[in-house]
Short mmCIF file of C-alpha atoms in Angstrom, two decimals:
data_model
loop_
_atom_site.label_atom_id
_atom_site.label_comp_id
_atom_site.label_asym_id
_atom_site.label_seq_id
_atom_site.Cartn_x
_atom_site.Cartn_y
_atom_site.Cartn_z
CA ALA A 1 132.49 62.29 79.85
CA GLN A 2 131.85 65.48 81.75
CA SER A 3 129.99 68.16 79.82
CA VAL A 4 127.26 70.74 79.81
CA THR A 5 124.76 70.96 76.99
CA GLN A 6 122.66 73.93 76.05
CA PRO A 7 120.07 72.45 73.70
CA ASP A 8 118.76 75.77 72.39
CA ILE A 9 121.01 77.82 70.15
CA HIS A 10 118.48 80.65 69.85
CA ILE A 11 115.49 81.60 72.00
CA THR A 12 113.03 84.42 71.25
CA VAL A 13 110.63 85.78 73.84
CA SER A 14 108.47 88.86 74.07
CA GLU A 15 109.38 91.63 76.47
CA GLY A 16 107.63 91.03 79.77
CA ALA A 17 107.28 87.30 79.20
CA SER A 18 108.92 84.68 81.38
CA LEU A 19 112.15 83.00 80.35
CA GLU A 20 113.73 79.62 80.88
CA LEU A 21 117.09 78.69 79.34
CA ARG A 22 118.03 75.05 79.52
CA CYS A 23 121.30 73.54 80.65
CA ASN A 24 121.92 69.84 81.12
CA TYR A 25 125.06 68.48 82.70
CA SER A 26 126.82 65.17 82.60
CA TYR A 27 128.95 64.67 85.70
CA GLY A 28 129.48 61.89 88.22
CA ALA A 29 129.45 63.91 91.41
CA THR A 30 127.60 67.09 92.32
CA PRO A 31 128.99 69.62 89.90
CA TYR A 32 129.87 73.21 90.45
CA LEU A 33 127.68 75.05 87.94
CA PHE A 34 127.59 78.61 86.61
CA TRP A 35 125.59 80.84 84.34
CA TYR A 36 127.32 83.70 82.53
CA VAL A 37 125.88 86.40 80.28
CA GLN A 38 127.63 88.09 77.38
CA SER A 39 125.90 91.29 76.29
CA PRO A 40 126.69 92.86 72.92
CA GLY A 41 130.02 94.60 73.04
CA GLN A 42 130.65 93.59 76.65
CA GLY A 43 132.62 90.93 78.40
CA LEU A 44 131.13 87.91 80.09
CA GLN A 45 129.58 88.49 83.48
CA LEU A 46 128.74 85.92 86.13
CA LEU A 47 124.98 85.76 86.80
CA LEU A 48 124.96 83.07 89.46
CA LYS A 49 126.67 79.90 90.63
CA TYR A 50 125.75 76.69 92.43
CA PHE A 51 128.20 74.73 94.55
CA SER A 52 125.99 73.03 97.15
CA GLY A 53 123.10 73.66 99.53
CA ASP A 54 119.85 75.27 98.47
CA THR A 55 119.07 74.09 94.96
CA LEU A 56 117.37 77.36 94.01
CA VAL A 57 120.04 79.98 93.44
CA GLN A 58 119.39 83.69 93.12
CA GLY A 59 121.61 85.78 90.90
CA ILE A 60 122.00 89.29 89.65
CA LYS A 61 119.61 91.12 87.32
CA GLY A 62 116.60 89.18 88.61
CA PHE A 63 117.79 85.78 87.36
CA GLU A 64 117.55 82.51 89.24
CA ALA A 65 118.48 78.93 88.48
CA GLU A 66 117.42 75.62 89.95
CA PHE A 67 119.68 72.59 90.29
CA LYS A 68 117.72 69.40 89.69
CA ARG A 69 119.80 66.30 90.20
CA SER A 70 117.02 63.98 89.02
CA GLN A 71 116.95 65.74 85.67
CA SER A 72 120.65 66.61 85.48
CA SER A 73 119.61 70.17 84.81
CA PHE A 74 120.49 73.69 85.90
CA ASN A 75 117.99 75.86 84.04
CA LEU A 76 118.11 79.64 84.17
CA ARG A 77 114.87 81.52 84.72
CA LYS A 78 113.54 85.04 84.86
CA PRO A 79 109.88 85.88 85.50
CA SER A 80 109.75 88.92 83.20
CA VAL A 81 112.40 89.76 80.63
CA HIS A 82 113.47 93.25 79.62
CA TRP A 83 114.84 94.33 76.25
CA SER A 84 118.23 94.75 77.90
CA ASP A 85 118.33 91.01 78.61
CA ALA A 86 119.01 90.32 74.93
CA ALA A 87 122.41 88.65 75.03
CA GLU A 88 124.16 85.31 74.84
CA TYR A 89 123.96 83.08 77.88
CA PHE A 90 126.49 80.42 78.78
CA CYS A 91 126.12 77.56 81.21
CA ALA A 92 129.42 76.28 82.60
CA TYR A 93 130.77 73.73 85.03
CA LEU A 94 133.96 73.17 86.98
CA ASN A 95 135.71 70.04 85.77
CA ARG A 96 137.92 67.62 87.72
CA ASP A 97 141.00 69.63 86.78
CA ASP A 98 139.57 72.78 88.33
CA LYS A 99 138.91 74.34 84.91
CA ILE A 100 135.64 76.03 84.08
CA ILE A 101 134.21 74.53 80.89
CA PHE A 102 131.54 76.43 78.98
CA GLY A 103 128.59 75.26 76.95
CA LYS A 104 128.09 76.53 73.42
CA GLY A 105 125.67 79.23 74.53
CA THR A 106 122.08 80.28 73.90
CA ARG A 107 121.39 83.55 72.17
CA LEU A 108 118.33 85.31 73.58
CA HIS A 109 116.29 87.62 71.37
CA ILE A 110 113.62 89.92 72.82
CA LEU A 111 110.57 90.99 70.83
CA PRO A 112 109.19 94.44 71.68
CA GLY B 1 138.89 99.42 90.65
CA ALA B 2 139.91 98.58 87.11
CA GLY B 3 138.67 95.40 85.55
CA VAL B 4 140.48 93.01 83.26
CA SER B 5 141.87 94.80 80.24
CA GLN B 6 143.01 93.37 76.94
CA SER B 7 144.90 94.86 74.03
CA PRO B 8 144.56 95.33 71.21
CA SER B 9 140.78 95.26 70.94
CA ASN B 10 141.04 94.34 67.28
CA LYS B 11 143.89 92.84 65.29
CA VAL B 12 143.99 92.11 61.59
CA THR B 13 147.00 90.17 60.41
CA GLU B 14 148.15 88.33 57.34
CA LYS B 15 148.37 84.58 57.27
CA GLY B 16 151.80 83.43 58.42
CA LYS B 17 152.54 86.42 60.66
CA ASP B 18 153.00 86.18 64.42
CA VAL B 19 150.70 88.04 66.81
CA GLU B 20 150.83 88.89 70.50
CA LEU B 21 147.73 89.49 72.57
CA ARG B 22 147.98 91.09 75.99
CA CYS B 23 145.94 90.69 79.15
CA ASP B 24 146.11 92.80 82.30
CA PRO B 25 144.23 90.99 85.08
CA ILE B 26 142.63 92.58 88.11
CA SER B 27 145.29 93.50 90.64
CA GLY B 28 145.70 90.77 93.25
CA HIS B 29 144.06 88.04 91.22
CA THR B 30 146.27 85.00 91.21
CA ALA B 31 144.47 82.97 88.56
CA LEU B 32 144.43 83.91 84.88
CA TYR B 33 142.74 82.12 81.98
CA TRP B 34 142.75 82.44 78.22
CA TYR B 35 139.79 81.31 76.12
CA ARG B 36 139.00 81.39 72.43
CA GLN B 37 135.49 82.17 71.24
CA SER B 38 134.62 81.24 67.69
CA LEU B 39 131.22 81.79 66.11
CA GLY B 40 128.78 79.21 67.38
CA GLN B 41 131.46 77.32 69.31
CA GLY B 42 131.16 78.73 72.79
CA LEU B 43 134.29 79.38 74.80
CA GLU B 44 137.22 77.07 74.25
CA PHE B 45 139.67 76.85 77.15
CA LEU B 46 143.27 77.50 76.09
CA ILE B 47 145.55 77.93 79.10
CA TYR B 48 145.38 78.58 82.84
CA PHE B 49 147.90 80.22 85.17
CA GLN B 50 147.64 79.91 88.95
CA GLY B 51 150.14 81.83 91.04
CA ASN B 52 153.66 80.53 90.55
CA SER B 53 152.57 77.04 89.54
CA ALA B 54 153.33 75.63 86.12
CA PRO B 55 150.55 76.67 83.74
CA ASP B 56 147.92 74.24 82.53
CA LYS B 57 148.46 74.28 78.78
CA SER B 58 146.15 71.41 78.00
CA GLY B 59 143.79 73.51 75.87
CA LEU B 60 146.34 75.00 73.47
CA PRO B 61 145.32 73.74 70.00
CA SER B 62 148.83 73.49 68.54
CA ASP B 63 152.45 74.32 69.27
CA ARG B 64 151.98 77.58 67.39
CA PHE B 65 150.20 78.85 70.50
CA SER B 66 152.07 79.84 73.64
CA ALA B 67 151.49 82.08 76.61
CA GLU B 68 153.45 83.52 79.45
CA ARG B 69 152.67 85.43 82.56
CA THR B 70 155.31 87.77 83.88
CA GLY B 71 155.58 88.60 87.55
CA GLY B 72 152.30 86.91 88.28
CA SER B 73 150.42 89.71 86.57
CA VAL B 74 150.35 90.59 82.86
CA SER B 75 149.97 87.74 80.40
CA THR B 76 150.78 87.53 76.71
CA LEU B 77 149.28 84.99 74.33
CA THR B 78 151.41 84.49 71.24
CA ILE B 79 150.27 82.84 68.04
CA GLN B 80 153.01 82.06 65.58
CA ARG B 81 152.51 81.61 61.84
CA THR B 82 148.84 82.52 62.07
CA GLN B 83 146.29 80.60 60.05
CA GLN B 84 142.81 81.64 58.96
CA GLU B 85 141.26 79.20 61.42
CA ASP B 86 142.88 81.20 64.23
CA SER B 87 140.41 84.01 63.55
CA ALA B 88 138.31 84.36 66.70
CA VAL B 89 137.80 86.47 69.78
CA TYR B 90 140.41 85.75 72.43
CA LEU B 91 139.16 86.31 75.96
CA CYS B 92 141.14 86.64 79.13
CA ALA B 93 139.72 86.17 82.61
CA SER B 94 141.11 86.41 86.09
CA SER B 95 139.92 85.25 89.47
CA LEU B 96 141.01 85.98 92.99
CA ASP B 97 142.30 82.52 93.67
CA ARG B 98 141.85 78.92 92.72
CA ALA B 99 138.97 78.39 95.14
CA SER B 100 136.82 81.40 94.33
CA TYR B 101 135.96 80.21 90.82
CA GLU B 102 134.35 83.55 89.98
CA GLN B 103 135.99 84.71 86.80
CA TYR B 104 136.13 88.30 85.66
CA PHE B 105 136.42 88.61 81.92
CA GLY B 106 138.09 91.20 79.76
CA PRO B 107 136.42 92.60 76.64
CA GLY B 108 138.44 90.36 74.35
CA THR B 109 140.67 90.78 71.33
CA ARG B 110 139.09 90.11 67.96
CA LEU B 111 141.71 88.51 65.73
CA THR B 112 141.17 88.35 61.99
CA VAL B 113 143.66 86.47 59.85
CA THR B 114 143.45 87.35 56.16
#
């Protein structure tokens, strides 16, 4: 069955440290993949998306993600996190019915 | 321009009552989605409207849930005979068209059923 899995429910990193949030997908063909962020008290915002082409995708707020077919992964990365990055992050994919299906999310905590 | 708006922002209701949640999408966006976000459960797809096509209702959890979209713009999600398990944040999103796939989300309506 098609799905995305975010194995980490919570992640804590220190401010200024690098970040990698994991997302694994299960899909027969090349999936359309997304990362969204939900900051406290705000709506979800699209960080980046991958449809095809270059497997390293640049997004907003200094985030990037790399599509790795061999590992069925689309991990989100940032070289140096800021306190304002504390939020919940959702990986999502476009299913065969043209609906965007979200993972359960990873909550990111930042230590000062 | 204005983003997606939802009202009310918070709703507390008694078990068994009906509630209506409203979504105003971005002007010109033809696609509109409703999701439910429960604690620790991610976003659960509920229903999807695209232009004048019949809506995709495959995510509605029971026949107590219904939604309509009038004039291709404003949408109302109705929950009849609310139950405590309906307590969640209900999110609306719109996108320019079926192919763009970039969704713009509203701030959500937090529903609490007592």
